[in-house]
Tab-separated table of C-alpha atoms and ligand atoms in Angstrom:
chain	number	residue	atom	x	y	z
A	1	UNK	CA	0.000	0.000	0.000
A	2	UNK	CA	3.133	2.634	1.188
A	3	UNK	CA	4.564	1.785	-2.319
A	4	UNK	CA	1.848	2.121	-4.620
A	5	UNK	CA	1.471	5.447	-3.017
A	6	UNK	CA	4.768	6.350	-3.404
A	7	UNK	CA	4.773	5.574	-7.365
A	8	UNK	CA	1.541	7.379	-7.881
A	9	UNK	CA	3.172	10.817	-6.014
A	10	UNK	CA	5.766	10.363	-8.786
A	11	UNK	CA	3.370	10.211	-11.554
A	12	UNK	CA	1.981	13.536	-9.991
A	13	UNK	CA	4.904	15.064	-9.800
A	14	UNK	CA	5.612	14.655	-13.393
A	15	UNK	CA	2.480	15.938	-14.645
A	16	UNK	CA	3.315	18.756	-12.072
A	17	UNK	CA	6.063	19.693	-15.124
A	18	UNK	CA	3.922	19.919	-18.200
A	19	UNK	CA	7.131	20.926	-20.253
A	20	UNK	CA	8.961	18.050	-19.324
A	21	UNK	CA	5.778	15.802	-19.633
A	22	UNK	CA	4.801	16.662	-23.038
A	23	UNK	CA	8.472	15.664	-24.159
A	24	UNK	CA	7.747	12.329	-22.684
A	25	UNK	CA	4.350	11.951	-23.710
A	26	UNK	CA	5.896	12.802	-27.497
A	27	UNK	CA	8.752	10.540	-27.085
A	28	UNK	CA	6.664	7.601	-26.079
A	29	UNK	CA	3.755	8.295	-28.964
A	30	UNK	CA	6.431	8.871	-31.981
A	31	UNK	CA	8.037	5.208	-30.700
A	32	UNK	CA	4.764	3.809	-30.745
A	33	UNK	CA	4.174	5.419	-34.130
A	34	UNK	CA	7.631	4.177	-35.655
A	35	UNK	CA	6.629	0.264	-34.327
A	36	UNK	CA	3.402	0.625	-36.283
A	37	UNK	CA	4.035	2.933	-39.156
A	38	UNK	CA	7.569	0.929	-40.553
A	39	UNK	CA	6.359	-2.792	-41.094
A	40	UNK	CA	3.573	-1.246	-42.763
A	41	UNK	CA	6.352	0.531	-45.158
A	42	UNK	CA	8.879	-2.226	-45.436
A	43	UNK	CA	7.139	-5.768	-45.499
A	44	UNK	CA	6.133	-6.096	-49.165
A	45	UNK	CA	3.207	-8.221	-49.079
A	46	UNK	CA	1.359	-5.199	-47.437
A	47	UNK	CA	1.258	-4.034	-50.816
A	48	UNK	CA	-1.690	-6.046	-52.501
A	49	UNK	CA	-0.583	-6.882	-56.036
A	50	UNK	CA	-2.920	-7.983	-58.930
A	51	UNK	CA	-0.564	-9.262	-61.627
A	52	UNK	CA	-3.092	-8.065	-64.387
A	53	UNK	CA	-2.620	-4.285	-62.871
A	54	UNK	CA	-0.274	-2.608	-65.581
A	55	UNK	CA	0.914	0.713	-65.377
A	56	UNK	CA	-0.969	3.497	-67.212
A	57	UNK	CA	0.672	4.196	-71.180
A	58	UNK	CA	2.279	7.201	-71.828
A	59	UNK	CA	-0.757	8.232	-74.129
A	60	UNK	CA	-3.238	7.207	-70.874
A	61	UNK	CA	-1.128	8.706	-68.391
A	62	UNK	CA	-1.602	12.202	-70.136
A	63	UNK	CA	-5.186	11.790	-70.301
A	64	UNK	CA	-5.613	11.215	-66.719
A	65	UNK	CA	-3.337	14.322	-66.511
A	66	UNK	CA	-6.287	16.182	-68.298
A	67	UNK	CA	-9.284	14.711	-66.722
A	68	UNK	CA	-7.512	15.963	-63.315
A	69	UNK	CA	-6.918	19.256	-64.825
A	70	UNK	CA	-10.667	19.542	-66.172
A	71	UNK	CA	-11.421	18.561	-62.832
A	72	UNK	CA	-13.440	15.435	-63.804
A	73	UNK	CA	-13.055	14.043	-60.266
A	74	UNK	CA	-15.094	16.727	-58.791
A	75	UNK	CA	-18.586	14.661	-60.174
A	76	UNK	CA	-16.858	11.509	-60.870
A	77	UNK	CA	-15.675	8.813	-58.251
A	78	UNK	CA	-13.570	6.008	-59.544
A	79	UNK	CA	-13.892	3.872	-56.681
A	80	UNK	CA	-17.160	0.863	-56.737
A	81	UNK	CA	-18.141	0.031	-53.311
A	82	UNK	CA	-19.139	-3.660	-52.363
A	83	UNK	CA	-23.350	-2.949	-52.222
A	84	UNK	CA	-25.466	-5.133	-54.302
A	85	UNK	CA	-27.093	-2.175	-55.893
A	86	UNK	CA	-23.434	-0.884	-57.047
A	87	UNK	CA	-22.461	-3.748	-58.073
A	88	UNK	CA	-25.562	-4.130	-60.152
A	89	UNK	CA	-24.888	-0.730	-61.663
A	90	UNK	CA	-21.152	-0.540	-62.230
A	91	UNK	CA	-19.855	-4.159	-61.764
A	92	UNK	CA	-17.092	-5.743	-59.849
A	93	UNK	CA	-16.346	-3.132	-56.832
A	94	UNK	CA	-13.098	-2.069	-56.836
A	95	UNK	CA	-9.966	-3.463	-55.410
A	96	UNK	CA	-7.337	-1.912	-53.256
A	97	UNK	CA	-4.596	-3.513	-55.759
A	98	UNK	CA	-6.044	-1.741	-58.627
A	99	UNK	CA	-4.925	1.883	-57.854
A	100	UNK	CA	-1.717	0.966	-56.594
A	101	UNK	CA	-0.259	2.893	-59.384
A	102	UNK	CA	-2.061	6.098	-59.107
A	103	UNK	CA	-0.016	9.135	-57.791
A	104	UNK	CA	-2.562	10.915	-56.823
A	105	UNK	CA	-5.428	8.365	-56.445
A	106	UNK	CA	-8.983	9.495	-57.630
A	107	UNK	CA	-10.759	7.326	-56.276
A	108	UNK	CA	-13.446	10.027	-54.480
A	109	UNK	CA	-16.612	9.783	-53.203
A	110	UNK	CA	-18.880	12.794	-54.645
A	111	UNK	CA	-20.937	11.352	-57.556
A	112	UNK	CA	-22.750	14.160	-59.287
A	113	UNK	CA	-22.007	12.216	-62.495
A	114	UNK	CA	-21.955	8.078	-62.134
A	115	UNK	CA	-18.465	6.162	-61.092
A	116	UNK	CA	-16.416	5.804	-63.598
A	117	UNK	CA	-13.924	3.091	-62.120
A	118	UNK	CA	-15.318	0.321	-64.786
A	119	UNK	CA	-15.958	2.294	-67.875
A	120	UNK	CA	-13.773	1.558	-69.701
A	121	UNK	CA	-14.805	-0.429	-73.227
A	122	UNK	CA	-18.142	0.369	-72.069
A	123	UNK	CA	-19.174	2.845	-74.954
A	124	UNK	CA	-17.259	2.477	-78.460
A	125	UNK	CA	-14.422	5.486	-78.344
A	126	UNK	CA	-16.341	7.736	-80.526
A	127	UNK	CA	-19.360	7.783	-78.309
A	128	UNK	CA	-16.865	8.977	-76.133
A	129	UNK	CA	-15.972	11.866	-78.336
A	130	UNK	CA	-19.546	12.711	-79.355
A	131	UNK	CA	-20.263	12.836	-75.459
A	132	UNK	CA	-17.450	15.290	-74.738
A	133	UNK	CA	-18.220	17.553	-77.461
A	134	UNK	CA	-22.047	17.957	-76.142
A	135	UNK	CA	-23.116	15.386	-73.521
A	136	UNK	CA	-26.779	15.880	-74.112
A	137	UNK	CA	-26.092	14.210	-77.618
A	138	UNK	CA	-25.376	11.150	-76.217
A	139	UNK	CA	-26.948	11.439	-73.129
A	140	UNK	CA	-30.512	14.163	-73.506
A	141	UNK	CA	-30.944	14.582	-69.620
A	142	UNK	CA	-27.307	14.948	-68.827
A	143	UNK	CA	-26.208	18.213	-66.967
A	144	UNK	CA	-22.630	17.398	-67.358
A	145	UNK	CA	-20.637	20.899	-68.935
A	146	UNK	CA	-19.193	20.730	-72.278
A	147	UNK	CA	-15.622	19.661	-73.148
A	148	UNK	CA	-15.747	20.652	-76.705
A	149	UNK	CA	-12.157	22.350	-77.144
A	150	UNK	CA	-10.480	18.987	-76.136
A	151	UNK	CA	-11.258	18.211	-79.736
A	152	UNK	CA	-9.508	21.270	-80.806
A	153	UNK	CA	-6.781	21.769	-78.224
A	154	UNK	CA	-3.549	20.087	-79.547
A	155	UNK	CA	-2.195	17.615	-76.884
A	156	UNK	CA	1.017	18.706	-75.393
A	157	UNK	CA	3.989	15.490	-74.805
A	158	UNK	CA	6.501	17.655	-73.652
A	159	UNK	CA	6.273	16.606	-70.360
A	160	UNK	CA	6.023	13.073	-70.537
A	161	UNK	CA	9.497	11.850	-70.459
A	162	UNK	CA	9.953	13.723	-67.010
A	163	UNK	CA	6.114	12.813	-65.437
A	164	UNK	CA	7.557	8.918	-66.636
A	165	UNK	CA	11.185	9.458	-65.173
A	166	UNK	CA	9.295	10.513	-61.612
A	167	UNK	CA	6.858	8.007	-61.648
A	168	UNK	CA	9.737	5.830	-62.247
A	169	UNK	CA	11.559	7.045	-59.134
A	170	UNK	CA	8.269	6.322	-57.444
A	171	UNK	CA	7.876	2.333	-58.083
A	172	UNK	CA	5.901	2.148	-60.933
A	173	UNK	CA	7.185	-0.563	-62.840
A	174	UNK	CA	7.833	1.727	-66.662
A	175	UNK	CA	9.951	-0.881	-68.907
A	176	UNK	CA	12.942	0.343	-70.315
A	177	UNK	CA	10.967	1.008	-74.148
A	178	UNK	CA	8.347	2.699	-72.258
A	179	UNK	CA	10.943	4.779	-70.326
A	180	UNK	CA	13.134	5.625	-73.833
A	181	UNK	CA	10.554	6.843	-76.000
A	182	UNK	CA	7.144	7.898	-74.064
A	183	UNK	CA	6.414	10.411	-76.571
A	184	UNK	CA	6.804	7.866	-79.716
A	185	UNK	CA	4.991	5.642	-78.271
A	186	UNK	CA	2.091	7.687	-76.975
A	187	UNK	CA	1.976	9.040	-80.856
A	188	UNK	CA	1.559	5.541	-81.932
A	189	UNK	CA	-1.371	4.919	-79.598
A	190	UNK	CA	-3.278	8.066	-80.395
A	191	UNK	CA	-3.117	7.402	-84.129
A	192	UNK	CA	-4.530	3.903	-83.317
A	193	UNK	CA	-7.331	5.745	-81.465
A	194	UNK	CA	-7.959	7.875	-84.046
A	195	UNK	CA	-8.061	5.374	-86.700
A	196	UNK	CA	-11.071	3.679	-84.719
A	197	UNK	CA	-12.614	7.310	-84.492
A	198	UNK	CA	-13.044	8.166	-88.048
A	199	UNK	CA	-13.529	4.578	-88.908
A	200	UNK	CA	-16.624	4.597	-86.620
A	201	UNK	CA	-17.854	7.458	-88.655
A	202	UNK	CA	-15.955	10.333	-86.276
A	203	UNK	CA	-13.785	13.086	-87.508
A	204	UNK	CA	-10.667	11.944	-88.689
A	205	UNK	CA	-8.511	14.684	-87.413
A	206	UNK	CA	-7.871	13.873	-83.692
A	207	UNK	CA	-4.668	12.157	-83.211
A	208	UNK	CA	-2.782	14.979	-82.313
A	209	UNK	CA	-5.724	16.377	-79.964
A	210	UNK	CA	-6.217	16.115	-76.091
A	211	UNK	CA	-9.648	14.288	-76.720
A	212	UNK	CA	-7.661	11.022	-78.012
A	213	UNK	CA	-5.360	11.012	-74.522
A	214	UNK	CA	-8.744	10.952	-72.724
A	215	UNK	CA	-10.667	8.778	-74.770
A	216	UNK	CA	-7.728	6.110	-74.305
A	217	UNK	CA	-7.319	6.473	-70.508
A	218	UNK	CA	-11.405	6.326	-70.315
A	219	UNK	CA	-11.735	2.715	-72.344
A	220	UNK	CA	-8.519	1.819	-70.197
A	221	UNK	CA	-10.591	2.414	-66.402
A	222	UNK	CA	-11.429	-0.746	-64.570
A	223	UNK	CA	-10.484	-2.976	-67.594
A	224	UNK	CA	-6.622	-4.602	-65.678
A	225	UNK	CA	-8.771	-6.700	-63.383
A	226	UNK	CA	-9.629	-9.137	-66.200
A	227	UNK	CA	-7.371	-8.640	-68.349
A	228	UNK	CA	-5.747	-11.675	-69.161
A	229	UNK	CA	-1.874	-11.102	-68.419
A	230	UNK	CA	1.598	-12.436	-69.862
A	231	UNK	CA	2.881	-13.265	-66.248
B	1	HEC	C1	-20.781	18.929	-63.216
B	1	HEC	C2	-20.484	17.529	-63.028
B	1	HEC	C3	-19.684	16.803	-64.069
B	1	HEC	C4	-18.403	17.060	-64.500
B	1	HEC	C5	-17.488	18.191	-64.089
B	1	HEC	C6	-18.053	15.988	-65.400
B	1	HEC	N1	-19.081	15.116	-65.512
B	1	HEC	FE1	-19.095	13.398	-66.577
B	1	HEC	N2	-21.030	13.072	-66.112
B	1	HEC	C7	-21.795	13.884	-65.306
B	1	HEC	C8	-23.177	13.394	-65.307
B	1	HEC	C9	-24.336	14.008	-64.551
B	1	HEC	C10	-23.205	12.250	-66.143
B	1	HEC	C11	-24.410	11.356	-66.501
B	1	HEC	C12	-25.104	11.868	-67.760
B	1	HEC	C13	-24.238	11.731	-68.976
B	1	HEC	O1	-23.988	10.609	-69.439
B	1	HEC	O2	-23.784	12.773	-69.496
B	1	HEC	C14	-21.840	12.075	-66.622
B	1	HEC	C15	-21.428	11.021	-67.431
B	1	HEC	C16	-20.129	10.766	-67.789
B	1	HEC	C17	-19.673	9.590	-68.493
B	1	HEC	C18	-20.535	8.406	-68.887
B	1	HEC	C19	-20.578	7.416	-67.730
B	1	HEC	C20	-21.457	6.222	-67.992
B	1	HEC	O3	-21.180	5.183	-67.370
B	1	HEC	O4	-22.397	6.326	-68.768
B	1	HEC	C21	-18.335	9.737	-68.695
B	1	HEC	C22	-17.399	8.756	-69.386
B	1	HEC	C23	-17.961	11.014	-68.128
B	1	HEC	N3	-19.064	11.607	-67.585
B	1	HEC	C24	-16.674	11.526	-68.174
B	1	HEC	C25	-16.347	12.793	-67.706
B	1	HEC	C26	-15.064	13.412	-67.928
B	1	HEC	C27	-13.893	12.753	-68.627
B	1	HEC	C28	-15.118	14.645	-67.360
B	1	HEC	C29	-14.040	15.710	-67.362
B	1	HEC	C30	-13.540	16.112	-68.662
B	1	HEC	C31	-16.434	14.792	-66.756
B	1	HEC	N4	-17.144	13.653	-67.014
B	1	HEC	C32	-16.834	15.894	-66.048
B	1	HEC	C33	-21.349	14.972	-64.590
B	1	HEC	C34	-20.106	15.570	-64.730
């Protein structure tokens, strides 16, 4: 009984020295934080891998660039949760091994337009165009704004190499072709895109234009998970 009294007047005392106290109190937190917070970082199969889950393209990468900078994300989630009635409407709900390479993710949760997380290959690409252009052409009801300059507005690579050489830096798994020539490569895709355009009856003028980067990171959205993959 005299001890436990005696320990409990020096657990007074040190409260009695709030400096000193929140040192401790720090100290003690930050090792508890570094005990939790570094397996977390270091042990690798915290990372959930899907082997079908490639990187973005160079030509996709850009258009996710764009749909960040038109601020799609602001009425579009990317993210299905696991609720019969989503599931119903968008498909498979999403997995945390999906996003892992997304820098930033998007996956959101304000939905003034649907999800977009599994829309890709949904709609042919130039129902895609036609939608941008005027959304009420494809869509009567729809309130979403115009995007009609992305047909116009010639899509800038400059950047690529460097976004790619970060992104490298950062894990995601580029391969060495990808890493060399982005900007070929991304040309080579768009033309492809294009192609499809004007052969579905679209305008045949789009593969240098921001629309095609879009279009191919909107048919690529939600389409790794089945994918069937090389490894
Ligand atoms: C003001 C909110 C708003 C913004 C901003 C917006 N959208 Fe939408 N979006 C909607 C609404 C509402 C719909 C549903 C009606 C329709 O199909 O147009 C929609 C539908 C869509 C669809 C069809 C989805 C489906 O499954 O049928 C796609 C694709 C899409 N938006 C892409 C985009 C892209 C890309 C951007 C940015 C360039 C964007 N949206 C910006 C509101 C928005």
């Amino acid at each position: 009984m005299k001890r436990l009294i005696k320990v409990g007047g020096r657990h007074r005392k040190l409260e009695g020295w709030p400096l000193l106290f929140t040192i401790l109190t720090t100290i003690s937190v930050l090792i508890g934080g570094v005990v939790e917070f570094i397996p977390l970082v270091l042990v690798k199969g915290n990372v959930p891998t899907i082997s079908s889950v490639k990187p973005w393209t160079p030509l996709e990468l850009t258009g996710r660039d764009i749909y960040i900078r038109e601020g799609c994300n602001n009425c579009h989630s990317q993210q299905i949760r696991p609720f019969r009635h989503e599931l119903e409407r968008y498909g498979e709900y999403s997995k945390p091994g999906e996003t892992i390479y997304e820098r930033p993710f998007l996956w959101g949760s304000k939905r003034t337009g649907p999800d977009l997380a599994r829309v890709g290959g949904k709609y042919p690409h130039l129902w895609h165009v036609r939608h941008m252009e005027d959304p009420r052409s494809t869509s009567p009801q729809s309130i979403m704004p115009p995007y009609a300059w992305l047909l116009r507005k010639e899509l800038n690579l400059s950047h690529l190499p460097a976004k790619m050489r970060v992104l490298n830096t950062m894990n995601v798994p580029y391969s060495a072709q990808e890493m060399e020539n982005p900007v070929a490569l991304a040309q080579s895709q768009a033309q492809e895109i294009a192609n499809e355009v004007a052969a579905q009856g679209g305008p045949s003028n789009l593969a240098d234009k921001e629309i095609i980067a879009l279009v191919a990171y909107l048919q690529r959205l939600g389409t790794d998970l089945n994918a069937t993959s090389a490894d």
